[in-house]
């Protein structure tokens, strides 16, 4: 077998530049198990096999590409990320970690490093943008979410995760906690584009993660009375959209009064959603983050009270559901210090974004690397990584993996 050199990270990102482009929003829409994401998954399999890695897809749809001398797979050093995106996302959130892993494995094999087995892993549905639950693949593997709950999740078209998984060639009956797959991982390192301005301000290309700031998603359901937009007097309305508008404004002002908090309404879903119809119901999707979990819950309580008042003023009802919650995750401090040491005193940064690394951290030694994003913007077509930083990231990942493989 001749193993072709993988080349550069920017070269790999360029290979998938036409996959899943979104003509309406700009950037990329690559929901899990869509045509675009399945294309990216097979691109990864081809690339990994060309590099001489042994590829397997596990029962939860995680793809593993192994470099395992003697086929021993216990005590493995694992790196990787995801290929799915948010609607209208950037080119780097996810694919940068996968492409950097391929290049880093190439560098390691050129250096003929011996030691622990190693693998690249690709997680499905990291963003939660199709089925509403972020890090679904890693949560399934670790048992953080049950197969029963995951399989019943539906996308906007009513397709269940079970149906989409079967469509992608997986067997829904076999999905769920996979302690054997998890037990093979000794250490997991995820490289990711930075989702913020930390490295711009520090004028450095690569950082080591300290923690993932606690975050959660809530669904505020406001119910009123659906009616005709022309035939219903203004005084006779119980309009949940008006209450929702007050909630959106309250979320902003309450979060601004809470130091270091971030609270966002990024999605409103009216029912039935017609221009000439007063909605009968509006779902307000809320995202709240803060390093201190007690602050998150205090802020949420203020938002709940504001929503109750806003609904009552419109004669509407309101119920708030917690869809997911992840407490602040501190990565392994000894591993973090090791990575800082390997990378000649790379800066250490926290992130406000969730990652599969945050799920794995509860089970295995886990760390993360961030690569500078010159716009500081993510989950947007404006997310960017300079070629020179992308290669610096892959080289940093290779150096970190080399240290861990030899340990
Ligand atoms: Zn990501």
mmCIF file of C-alpha atoms and ligand atoms in Angstrom:
data_model
loop_
_atom_site.group_PDB
_atom_site.id
_atom_site.type_symbol
_atom_site.label_atom_id
_atom_site.label_comp_id
_atom_site.label_asym_id
_atom_site.label_seq_id
_atom_site.Cartn_x
_atom_site.Cartn_y
_atom_site.Cartn_z
ATOM 1 C CA UNK A 1 0.000 0.000 0.000
ATOM 2 C CA UNK A 2 1.371 3.402 -0.943
ATOM 3 C CA UNK A 3 0.314 6.011 1.528
ATOM 4 C CA UNK A 4 -0.187 9.417 -0.036
ATOM 5 C CA UNK A 5 0.820 12.445 1.973
ATOM 6 C CA UNK A 6 -2.225 14.305 3.246
ATOM 7 C CA UNK A 7 -0.732 17.724 2.595
ATOM 8 C CA UNK A 8 -1.964 20.766 4.427
ATOM 9 C CA UNK A 9 -4.949 21.607 6.590
ATOM 10 C CA UNK A 10 -5.946 24.417 4.231
ATOM 11 C CA UNK A 11 -5.697 21.972 1.316
ATOM 12 C CA UNK A 12 -8.046 19.545 3.068
ATOM 13 C CA UNK A 13 -10.527 22.309 3.954
ATOM 14 C CA UNK A 14 -10.415 23.403 0.296
ATOM 15 C CA UNK A 15 -11.343 19.855 -0.811
ATOM 16 C CA UNK A 16 -14.695 20.130 0.997
ATOM 17 C CA UNK A 17 -15.320 23.804 0.194
ATOM 18 C CA UNK A 18 -18.216 22.989 -2.152
ATOM 19 C CA UNK A 19 -19.983 20.507 0.136
ATOM 20 C CA UNK A 20 -23.118 21.749 1.881
ATOM 21 C CA UNK A 21 -22.859 25.408 0.842
ATOM 22 C CA UNK A 22 -25.983 27.367 1.805
ATOM 23 C CA UNK A 23 -27.057 29.760 -0.959
ATOM 24 C CA UNK A 24 -29.673 31.435 1.261
ATOM 25 C CA UNK A 25 -27.813 31.966 4.536
ATOM 26 C CA UNK A 26 -24.272 31.948 3.175
ATOM 27 C CA UNK A 27 -21.625 29.625 4.608
ATOM 28 C CA UNK A 28 -22.491 25.965 5.162
ATOM 29 C CA UNK A 29 -25.509 23.957 6.283
ATOM 30 C CA UNK A 30 -24.362 20.428 7.023
ATOM 31 C CA UNK A 31 -26.910 18.866 9.395
ATOM 32 C CA UNK A 32 -26.093 15.380 10.650
ATOM 33 C CA UNK A 33 -26.896 12.562 8.179
ATOM 34 C CA UNK A 34 -27.912 15.050 5.457
ATOM 35 C CA UNK A 35 -26.501 14.493 1.962
ATOM 36 C CA UNK A 36 -23.812 17.090 2.715
ATOM 37 C CA UNK A 37 -22.739 15.585 6.038
ATOM 38 C CA UNK A 38 -22.752 12.035 4.631
ATOM 39 C CA UNK A 39 -20.523 13.285 1.791
ATOM 40 C CA UNK A 40 -18.113 14.744 4.344
ATOM 41 C CA UNK A 41 -18.129 11.487 6.295
ATOM 42 C CA UNK A 42 -17.163 9.495 3.208
ATOM 43 C CA UNK A 43 -14.549 12.120 2.292
ATOM 44 C CA UNK A 44 -13.013 11.559 5.740
ATOM 45 C CA UNK A 45 -13.095 7.764 5.349
ATOM 46 C CA UNK A 46 -11.368 7.999 1.948
ATOM 47 C CA UNK A 47 -8.762 10.416 3.264
ATOM 48 C CA UNK A 48 -8.024 8.306 6.355
ATOM 49 C CA UNK A 49 -7.744 5.112 4.292
ATOM 50 C CA UNK A 50 -5.382 6.820 1.816
ATOM 51 C CA UNK A 51 -3.238 7.618 4.830
ATOM 52 C CA UNK A 52 -3.133 3.942 5.803
ATOM 53 C CA UNK A 53 -5.483 4.306 8.783
ATOM 54 C CA UNK A 54 -7.958 1.540 9.563
ATOM 55 C CA UNK A 55 -11.498 2.934 9.568
ATOM 56 C CA UNK A 56 -14.536 1.641 11.448
ATOM 57 C CA UNK A 57 -17.950 3.165 12.153
ATOM 58 C CA UNK A 58 -19.288 2.232 15.573
ATOM 59 C CA UNK A 59 -22.916 1.504 16.459
ATOM 60 C CA UNK A 60 -23.607 5.157 17.349
ATOM 61 C CA UNK A 61 -22.251 6.472 14.054
ATOM 62 C CA UNK A 62 -18.902 7.692 15.386
ATOM 63 C CA UNK A 63 -16.194 7.131 12.770
ATOM 64 C CA UNK A 64 -12.824 5.917 14.110
ATOM 65 C CA UNK A 65 -9.614 5.928 12.038
ATOM 66 C CA UNK A 66 -6.939 3.863 13.768
ATOM 67 C CA UNK A 67 -3.186 3.857 13.650
ATOM 68 C CA UNK A 68 -2.748 0.902 15.972
ATOM 69 C CA UNK A 69 0.519 -1.004 15.797
ATOM 70 C CA UNK A 70 -0.163 -4.688 16.468
ATOM 71 C CA UNK A 71 -3.909 -3.950 16.460
ATOM 72 C CA UNK A 72 -3.916 -3.252 20.209
ATOM 73 C CA UNK A 73 -6.485 -0.529 20.792
ATOM 74 C CA UNK A 74 -6.509 -0.154 24.554
ATOM 75 C CA UNK A 75 -4.955 2.900 26.161
ATOM 76 C CA UNK A 76 -5.343 4.886 22.935
ATOM 77 C CA UNK A 77 -4.563 8.556 22.363
ATOM 78 C CA UNK A 78 -7.559 9.937 20.466
ATOM 79 C CA UNK A 79 -8.158 13.236 18.693
ATOM 80 C CA UNK A 80 -10.950 14.482 16.441
ATOM 81 C CA UNK A 81 -14.006 16.675 16.167
ATOM 82 C CA UNK A 82 -17.201 16.847 14.081
ATOM 83 C CA UNK A 83 -18.257 17.493 10.470
ATOM 84 C CA UNK A 84 -21.847 18.680 11.009
ATOM 85 C CA UNK A 85 -22.596 22.417 11.157
ATOM 86 C CA UNK A 86 -25.214 24.847 12.362
ATOM 87 C CA UNK A 87 -27.452 26.349 9.609
ATOM 88 C CA UNK A 88 -25.299 28.899 7.754
ATOM 89 C CA UNK A 89 -22.184 28.011 9.733
ATOM 90 C CA UNK A 90 -18.539 28.566 8.881
ATOM 91 C CA UNK A 91 -16.002 26.327 7.165
ATOM 92 C CA UNK A 92 -13.897 25.564 10.245
ATOM 93 C CA UNK A 93 -16.117 24.725 13.235
ATOM 94 C CA UNK A 94 -15.626 20.954 13.308
ATOM 95 C CA UNK A 95 -13.773 20.294 10.017
ATOM 96 C CA UNK A 96 -10.680 22.168 11.283
ATOM 97 C CA UNK A 97 -10.258 19.603 14.089
ATOM 98 C CA UNK A 98 -10.771 16.682 11.688
ATOM 99 C CA UNK A 99 -8.424 18.035 8.993
ATOM 100 C CA UNK A 100 -5.789 18.973 11.598
ATOM 101 C CA UNK A 101 -5.990 15.443 13.016
ATOM 102 C CA UNK A 102 -5.302 13.948 9.558
ATOM 103 C CA UNK A 103 -2.307 16.231 9.043
ATOM 104 C CA UNK A 104 -1.039 15.640 12.593
ATOM 105 C CA UNK A 105 -1.213 11.846 12.067
ATOM 106 C CA UNK A 106 0.761 12.307 8.858
ATOM 107 C CA UNK A 107 3.443 14.291 10.730
ATOM 108 C CA UNK A 108 3.577 11.678 13.500
ATOM 109 C CA UNK A 109 4.002 8.811 11.047
ATOM 110 C CA UNK A 110 6.802 10.708 9.259
ATOM 111 C CA UNK A 111 8.516 11.067 12.650
ATOM 112 C CA UNK A 112 8.121 7.306 13.233
ATOM 113 C CA UNK A 113 6.904 7.760 16.798
ATOM 114 C CA UNK A 114 6.201 4.505 18.607
ATOM 115 C CA UNK A 115 4.073 3.981 21.688
ATOM 116 C CA UNK A 116 0.354 4.017 22.376
ATOM 117 C CA UNK A 117 -2.246 3.231 19.690
ATOM 118 C CA UNK A 118 -3.973 6.331 18.355
ATOM 119 C CA UNK A 119 -7.164 7.180 16.530
ATOM 120 C CA UNK A 120 -9.046 10.042 14.918
ATOM 121 C CA UNK A 121 -12.737 10.148 15.833
ATOM 122 C CA UNK A 122 -15.556 11.996 14.034
ATOM 123 C CA UNK A 123 -18.639 12.662 16.155
ATOM 124 C CA UNK A 124 -22.144 12.925 14.631
ATOM 125 C CA UNK A 125 -24.604 15.747 15.587
ATOM 126 C CA UNK A 126 -22.195 17.823 17.694
ATOM 127 C CA UNK A 127 -24.147 21.007 17.009
ATOM 128 C CA UNK A 128 -27.569 19.609 17.815
ATOM 129 C CA UNK A 129 -28.787 21.685 14.890
ATOM 130 C CA UNK A 130 -30.937 18.916 13.381
ATOM 131 C CA UNK A 131 -32.287 17.040 16.432
ATOM 132 C CA UNK A 132 -31.948 19.735 19.096
ATOM 133 C CA UNK A 133 -29.546 17.906 21.390
ATOM 134 C CA UNK A 134 -25.886 18.957 21.126
ATOM 135 C CA UNK A 135 -23.057 16.376 21.334
ATOM 136 C CA UNK A 136 -25.555 13.611 20.623
ATOM 137 C CA UNK A 137 -22.904 11.112 19.438
ATOM 138 C CA UNK A 138 -20.653 11.473 22.468
ATOM 139 C CA UNK A 139 -23.674 11.575 24.787
ATOM 140 C CA UNK A 140 -24.897 8.286 23.304
ATOM 141 C CA UNK A 141 -21.492 6.619 23.608
ATOM 142 C CA UNK A 142 -21.044 7.685 27.232
ATOM 143 C CA UNK A 143 -24.655 6.944 28.191
ATOM 144 C CA UNK A 144 -25.295 10.621 29.093
ATOM 145 C CA UNK A 145 -28.407 10.317 26.919
ATOM 146 C CA UNK A 146 -30.365 7.078 26.594
ATOM 147 C CA UNK A 147 -30.905 5.462 23.202
ATOM 148 C CA UNK A 148 -34.649 5.607 23.863
ATOM 149 C CA UNK A 149 -34.626 9.398 24.219
ATOM 150 C CA UNK A 150 -32.173 9.974 21.345
ATOM 151 C CA UNK A 151 -33.995 7.757 18.851
ATOM 152 C CA UNK A 152 -37.300 9.564 19.435
ATOM 153 C CA UNK A 153 -35.849 13.059 18.773
ATOM 154 C CA UNK A 154 -37.375 14.653 15.671
ATOM 155 C CA UNK A 155 -36.064 17.182 13.168
ATOM 156 C CA UNK A 156 -38.241 20.012 11.750
ATOM 157 C CA UNK A 157 -39.635 17.681 9.076
ATOM 158 C CA UNK A 158 -40.744 15.139 11.682
ATOM 159 C CA UNK A 159 -38.000 12.637 10.790
ATOM 160 C CA UNK A 160 -36.840 10.822 13.930
ATOM 161 C CA UNK A 161 -33.184 10.334 14.814
ATOM 162 C CA UNK A 162 -33.917 6.591 14.506
ATOM 163 C CA UNK A 163 -35.106 7.048 10.913
ATOM 164 C CA UNK A 164 -32.218 9.358 9.968
ATOM 165 C CA UNK A 165 -29.700 6.945 11.526
ATOM 166 C CA UNK A 166 -31.197 3.992 9.645
ATOM 167 C CA UNK A 167 -31.009 6.094 6.467
ATOM 168 C CA UNK A 168 -27.300 6.587 7.145
ATOM 169 C CA UNK A 169 -26.790 2.814 7.356
ATOM 170 C CA UNK A 170 -26.818 2.465 11.153
ATOM 171 C CA UNK A 171 -28.942 0.025 13.147
ATOM 172 C CA UNK A 172 -31.065 2.003 15.656
ATOM 173 C CA UNK A 173 -31.598 -1.163 17.728
ATOM 174 C CA UNK A 174 -27.861 -1.291 18.467
ATOM 175 C CA UNK A 175 -27.425 2.363 19.443
ATOM 176 C CA UNK A 176 -26.748 3.410 23.030
ATOM 177 C CA UNK A 177 -24.049 3.425 25.685
ATOM 178 C CA UNK A 178 -20.829 1.881 24.348
ATOM 179 C CA UNK A 179 -18.524 1.296 27.327
ATOM 180 C CA UNK A 180 -16.104 -0.794 25.200
ATOM 181 C CA UNK A 181 -15.506 2.071 22.739
ATOM 182 C CA UNK A 182 -15.105 4.514 25.613
ATOM 183 C CA UNK A 183 -12.745 2.251 27.563
ATOM 184 C CA UNK A 184 -10.225 2.237 24.703
ATOM 185 C CA UNK A 185 -9.599 5.978 25.106
ATOM 186 C CA UNK A 186 -6.721 6.881 27.405
ATOM 187 C CA UNK A 187 -6.632 10.600 26.490
ATOM 188 C CA UNK A 188 -8.778 12.705 24.147
ATOM 189 C CA UNK A 189 -7.622 16.003 22.623
ATOM 190 C CA UNK A 190 -9.991 18.086 20.471
ATOM 191 C CA UNK A 191 -8.598 20.883 18.318
ATOM 192 C CA UNK A 192 -11.166 23.564 17.480
ATOM 193 C CA UNK A 193 -11.364 27.004 15.894
ATOM 194 C CA UNK A 194 -11.603 29.567 18.688
ATOM 195 C CA UNK A 195 -15.113 30.910 19.131
ATOM 196 C CA UNK A 196 -14.126 34.287 20.480
ATOM 197 C CA UNK A 197 -11.399 36.935 20.463
ATOM 198 C CA UNK A 198 -8.977 35.562 23.067
ATOM 199 C CA UNK A 199 -6.148 34.713 20.653
ATOM 200 C CA UNK A 200 -6.606 37.899 18.607
ATOM 201 C CA UNK A 201 -6.083 39.968 21.741
ATOM 202 C CA UNK A 202 -3.077 37.843 22.798
ATOM 203 C CA UNK A 203 -1.611 37.869 19.261
ATOM 204 C CA UNK A 204 -0.991 34.088 19.389
ATOM 205 C CA UNK A 205 -2.065 31.332 16.953
ATOM 206 C CA UNK A 206 -2.829 28.463 19.372
ATOM 207 C CA UNK A 207 -4.175 28.167 22.934
ATOM 208 C CA UNK A 208 -4.840 25.366 25.404
ATOM 209 C CA UNK A 209 -8.347 25.164 26.926
ATOM 210 C CA UNK A 210 -8.945 25.600 30.633
ATOM 211 C CA UNK A 211 -12.705 25.046 30.753
ATOM 212 C CA UNK A 212 -16.035 25.110 28.979
ATOM 213 C CA UNK A 213 -18.353 27.658 30.527
ATOM 214 C CA UNK A 214 -21.644 26.161 31.822
ATOM 215 C CA UNK A 215 -24.532 26.478 29.409
ATOM 216 C CA UNK A 216 -28.079 25.344 28.887
ATOM 217 C CA UNK A 217 -31.014 25.501 26.517
ATOM 218 C CA UNK A 218 -34.571 26.204 27.558
ATOM 219 C CA UNK A 219 -37.823 26.305 25.590
ATOM 220 C CA UNK A 220 -40.364 28.894 26.701
ATOM 221 C CA UNK A 221 -43.814 27.997 25.346
ATOM 222 C CA UNK A 222 -46.280 30.897 25.267
ATOM 223 C CA UNK A 223 -49.886 30.063 24.399
ATOM 224 C CA UNK A 224 -52.564 32.558 23.389
ATOM 225 C CA UNK A 225 -55.475 32.560 20.972
ATOM 226 C CA UNK A 226 -55.047 32.054 17.250
ATOM 227 C CA UNK A 227 -57.320 34.270 15.184
ATOM 228 C CA UNK A 228 -57.746 36.305 11.982
ATOM 229 C CA UNK A 229 -55.315 39.232 11.555
ATOM 230 C CA UNK A 230 -57.996 41.380 9.880
ATOM 231 C CA UNK A 231 -61.170 40.414 11.722
ATOM 232 C CA UNK A 232 -59.873 40.557 15.318
ATOM 233 C CA UNK A 233 -59.926 43.934 17.135
ATOM 234 C CA UNK A 234 -56.615 44.917 18.745
ATOM 235 C CA UNK A 235 -58.310 44.985 22.156
ATOM 236 C CA UNK A 236 -59.633 41.441 21.756
ATOM 237 C CA UNK A 237 -56.337 39.705 21.174
ATOM 238 C CA UNK A 238 -54.305 37.271 23.247
ATOM 239 C CA UNK A 239 -51.189 37.343 21.073
ATOM 240 C CA UNK A 240 -48.281 35.129 22.193
ATOM 241 C CA UNK A 241 -45.956 36.776 19.631
ATOM 242 C CA UNK A 242 -46.255 40.089 21.472
ATOM 243 C CA UNK A 243 -45.447 38.362 24.766
ATOM 244 C CA UNK A 244 -42.500 36.616 23.064
ATOM 245 C CA UNK A 245 -41.161 40.003 21.896
ATOM 246 C CA UNK A 246 -41.197 41.248 25.498
ATOM 247 C CA UNK A 247 -39.376 38.078 26.593
ATOM 248 C CA UNK A 248 -36.641 38.620 23.982
ATOM 249 C CA UNK A 249 -36.047 42.163 25.246
ATOM 250 C CA UNK A 250 -36.139 41.053 28.900
ATOM 251 C CA UNK A 251 -33.530 38.338 28.222
ATOM 252 C CA UNK A 252 -31.159 40.954 26.815
ATOM 253 C CA UNK A 253 -31.576 43.461 29.637
ATOM 254 C CA UNK A 254 -31.398 40.859 32.442
ATOM 255 C CA UNK A 255 -28.242 39.292 30.973
ATOM 256 C CA UNK A 256 -26.629 42.728 30.552
ATOM 257 C CA UNK A 257 -27.149 43.354 34.272
ATOM 258 C CA UNK A 258 -25.417 40.036 35.153
ATOM 259 C CA UNK A 259 -21.612 40.320 34.817
ATOM 260 C CA UNK A 260 -20.071 37.692 32.461
ATOM 261 C CA UNK A 261 -23.476 36.183 31.625
ATOM 262 C CA UNK A 262 -24.558 35.483 28.056
ATOM 263 C CA UNK A 263 -28.217 34.908 27.245
ATOM 264 C CA UNK A 264 -29.649 34.595 23.755
ATOM 265 C CA UNK A 265 -32.936 33.979 22.004
ATOM 266 C CA UNK A 266 -31.853 32.703 18.590
ATOM 267 C CA UNK A 267 -35.065 31.012 17.556
ATOM 268 C CA UNK A 268 -38.789 31.778 17.710
ATOM 269 C CA UNK A 269 -41.267 29.245 16.363
ATOM 270 C CA UNK A 270 -44.816 30.523 15.919
ATOM 271 C CA UNK A 271 -47.781 28.217 15.346
ATOM 272 C CA UNK A 272 -49.251 28.283 12.741
ATOM 273 C CA UNK A 273 -46.801 30.911 11.466
ATOM 274 C CA UNK A 274 -48.894 32.748 8.840
ATOM 275 C CA UNK A 275 -48.511 36.442 7.952
ATOM 276 C CA UNK A 276 -52.271 37.076 8.246
ATOM 277 C CA UNK A 277 -52.787 34.922 11.360
ATOM 278 C CA UNK A 278 -52.442 35.839 15.045
ATOM 279 C CA UNK A 279 -50.309 32.972 16.387
ATOM 280 C CA UNK A 280 -51.890 30.578 18.889
ATOM 281 C CA UNK A 281 -48.545 29.580 20.315
ATOM 282 C CA UNK A 282 -44.908 30.688 20.154
ATOM 283 C CA UNK A 283 -41.879 28.708 21.238
ATOM 284 C CA UNK A 284 -38.989 30.897 22.404
ATOM 285 C CA UNK A 285 -35.661 29.024 22.464
ATOM 286 C CA UNK A 286 -33.302 30.388 25.098
ATOM 287 C CA UNK A 287 -29.572 29.777 25.592
ATOM 288 C CA UNK A 288 -27.942 30.924 28.877
ATOM 289 C CA UNK A 289 -24.245 30.669 29.852
ATOM 290 C CA UNK A 290 -22.103 31.680 32.821
ATOM 291 C CA UNK A 291 -18.995 30.163 34.509
ATOM 292 C CA UNK A 292 -20.927 29.881 37.791
ATOM 293 C CA UNK A 293 -23.889 27.485 37.644
ATOM 294 C CA UNK A 294 -25.700 29.259 40.491
ATOM 295 C CA UNK A 295 -25.648 32.470 38.428
ATOM 296 C CA UNK A 296 -27.123 30.616 35.439
ATOM 297 C CA UNK A 297 -30.000 29.403 37.575
ATOM 298 C CA UNK A 298 -30.540 32.791 39.239
ATOM 299 C CA UNK A 299 -30.652 34.489 35.824
ATOM 300 C CA UNK A 300 -33.007 31.851 34.538
ATOM 301 C CA UNK A 301 -35.347 32.477 37.463
ATOM 302 C CA UNK A 302 -35.412 36.207 36.601
ATOM 303 C CA UNK A 303 -36.176 35.329 32.969
ATOM 304 C CA UNK A 304 -38.943 32.986 34.109
ATOM 305 C CA UNK A 305 -40.547 35.805 36.152
ATOM 306 C CA UNK A 306 -40.240 38.273 33.256
ATOM 307 C CA UNK A 307 -41.837 35.723 30.890
ATOM 308 C CA UNK A 308 -44.692 35.106 33.343
ATOM 309 C CA UNK A 309 -45.385 38.869 33.546
ATOM 310 C CA UNK A 310 -45.109 39.343 29.757
ATOM 311 C CA UNK A 311 -47.530 36.459 29.126
ATOM 312 C CA UNK A 312 -49.998 37.644 31.781
ATOM 313 C CA UNK A 313 -50.033 41.164 30.261
ATOM 314 C CA UNK A 314 -51.165 39.626 26.966
ATOM 315 C CA UNK A 315 -53.637 37.199 28.548
ATOM 316 C CA UNK A 316 -51.391 34.299 27.553
ATOM 317 C CA UNK A 317 -50.076 31.251 29.399
ATOM 318 C CA UNK A 318 -46.390 30.319 29.670
ATOM 319 C CA UNK A 319 -44.421 27.182 30.529
ATOM 320 C CA UNK A 320 -40.626 26.878 30.609
ATOM 321 C CA UNK A 321 -38.902 23.574 29.781
ATOM 322 C CA UNK A 322 -35.222 22.769 30.329
ATOM 323 C CA UNK A 323 -34.042 21.065 27.121
ATOM 324 C CA UNK A 324 -30.432 20.515 28.177
ATOM 325 C CA UNK A 325 -27.998 21.728 30.793
ATOM 326 C CA UNK A 326 -24.228 21.299 31.103
ATOM 327 C CA UNK A 327 -22.408 22.586 34.159
ATOM 328 C CA UNK A 328 -19.010 24.298 33.772
ATOM 329 C CA UNK A 329 -16.387 21.742 32.708
ATOM 330 C CA UNK A 330 -12.787 22.138 33.872
ATOM 331 C CA UNK A 331 -10.366 20.128 31.766
ATOM 332 C CA UNK A 332 -7.719 17.938 33.438
ATOM 333 C CA UNK A 333 -5.249 20.453 34.974
ATOM 334 C CA UNK A 334 -2.198 18.155 34.725
ATOM 335 C CA UNK A 335 -2.877 17.421 31.061
ATOM 336 C CA UNK A 336 -3.448 21.139 30.461
ATOM 337 C CA UNK A 337 -0.057 21.965 32.030
ATOM 338 C CA UNK A 338 1.555 19.238 29.900
ATOM 339 C CA UNK A 339 0.086 20.709 26.707
ATOM 340 C CA UNK A 340 1.164 24.240 27.697
ATOM 341 C CA UNK A 341 4.662 22.873 28.261
ATOM 342 C CA UNK A 342 4.793 21.081 24.885
ATOM 343 C CA UNK A 343 3.596 24.246 23.133
ATOM 344 C CA UNK A 344 6.216 26.533 24.723
ATOM 345 C CA UNK A 345 3.903 28.410 27.051
ATOM 346 C CA UNK A 346 0.802 28.620 24.884
ATOM 347 C CA UNK A 347 -1.884 30.780 26.512
ATOM 348 C CA UNK A 348 -4.760 29.124 28.405
ATOM 349 C CA UNK A 349 -8.317 30.171 27.544
ATOM 350 C CA UNK A 350 -11.856 29.251 28.584
ATOM 351 C CA UNK A 351 -14.563 28.814 25.961
ATOM 352 C CA UNK A 352 -18.218 29.742 25.958
ATOM 353 C CA UNK A 353 -19.081 27.004 23.455
ATOM 354 C CA UNK A 354 -19.950 23.356 24.140
ATOM 355 C CA UNK A 355 -17.904 20.479 22.662
ATOM 356 C CA UNK A 356 -17.804 16.673 22.624
ATOM 357 C CA UNK A 357 -14.625 17.081 24.679
ATOM 358 C CA UNK A 358 -16.826 18.399 27.481
ATOM 359 C CA UNK A 359 -18.883 15.189 27.426
ATOM 360 C CA UNK A 360 -15.848 12.882 27.276
ATOM 361 C CA UNK A 361 -14.158 14.801 30.102
ATOM 362 C CA UNK A 362 -16.469 13.072 32.598
ATOM 363 C CA UNK A 363 -14.998 9.703 31.590
ATOM 364 C CA UNK A 364 -11.458 10.055 30.218
ATOM 365 C CA UNK A 365 -8.516 12.448 30.475
ATOM 366 C CA UNK A 366 -9.471 15.245 28.097
ATOM 367 C CA UNK A 367 -8.014 18.487 26.790
ATOM 368 C CA UNK A 368 -8.566 20.955 23.952
ATOM 369 C CA UNK A 369 -6.549 23.242 21.683
ATOM 370 C CA UNK A 370 -7.947 26.407 20.094
ATOM 371 C CA UNK A 371 -6.753 27.984 16.838
ATOM 372 C CA UNK A 372 -7.027 31.741 16.273
ATOM 373 C CA UNK A 373 -10.101 33.024 14.442
ATOM 374 C CA UNK A 374 -9.258 36.505 13.072
ATOM 375 C CA UNK A 375 -12.905 37.606 12.993
ATOM 376 C CA UNK A 376 -13.693 36.320 16.497
ATOM 377 C CA UNK A 377 -17.070 35.271 15.009
ATOM 378 C CA UNK A 378 -18.361 31.703 14.867
ATOM 379 C CA UNK A 379 -21.558 29.865 13.906
ATOM 380 C CA UNK A 380 -21.493 32.284 10.969
ATOM 381 C CA UNK A 381 -20.012 32.399 7.453
ATOM 382 C CA UNK A 382 -17.581 35.042 8.834
ATOM 383 C CA UNK A 383 -15.746 32.486 10.970
ATOM 384 C CA UNK A 384 -12.209 32.240 9.582
ATOM 385 C CA UNK A 385 -8.752 30.739 10.066
ATOM 386 C CA UNK A 386 -5.616 31.965 8.263
ATOM 387 C CA UNK A 387 -3.734 29.198 6.409
ATOM 388 C CA UNK A 388 -0.580 29.803 8.450
ATOM 389 C CA UNK A 389 -2.527 29.430 11.731
ATOM 390 C CA UNK A 390 -4.245 26.261 10.498
ATOM 391 C CA UNK A 391 -0.842 24.647 9.833
ATOM 392 C CA UNK A 392 0.470 25.917 13.182
ATOM 393 C CA UNK A 393 -2.538 24.276 14.851
ATOM 394 C CA UNK A 394 -1.893 20.903 13.169
ATOM 395 C CA UNK A 395 1.806 21.083 14.108
ATOM 396 C CA UNK A 396 0.864 21.897 17.715
ATOM 397 C CA UNK A 397 -1.588 18.983 17.763
ATOM 398 C CA UNK A 398 1.111 16.650 16.393
ATOM 399 C CA UNK A 399 3.559 17.784 19.097
ATOM 400 C CA UNK A 400 0.951 17.221 21.844
ATOM 401 C CA UNK A 401 -0.052 13.802 20.484
ATOM 402 C CA UNK A 402 3.626 12.822 20.171
ATOM 403 C CA UNK A 403 4.179 13.564 23.867
ATOM 404 C CA UNK A 404 1.062 11.597 24.883
ATOM 405 C CA UNK A 405 1.787 8.625 22.612
ATOM 406 C CA UNK A 406 5.247 8.262 24.098
ATOM 407 C CA UNK A 407 4.054 8.527 27.725
HETATM 408 ZN ZN1 LIG B 1 -17.626 22.671 16.946
#
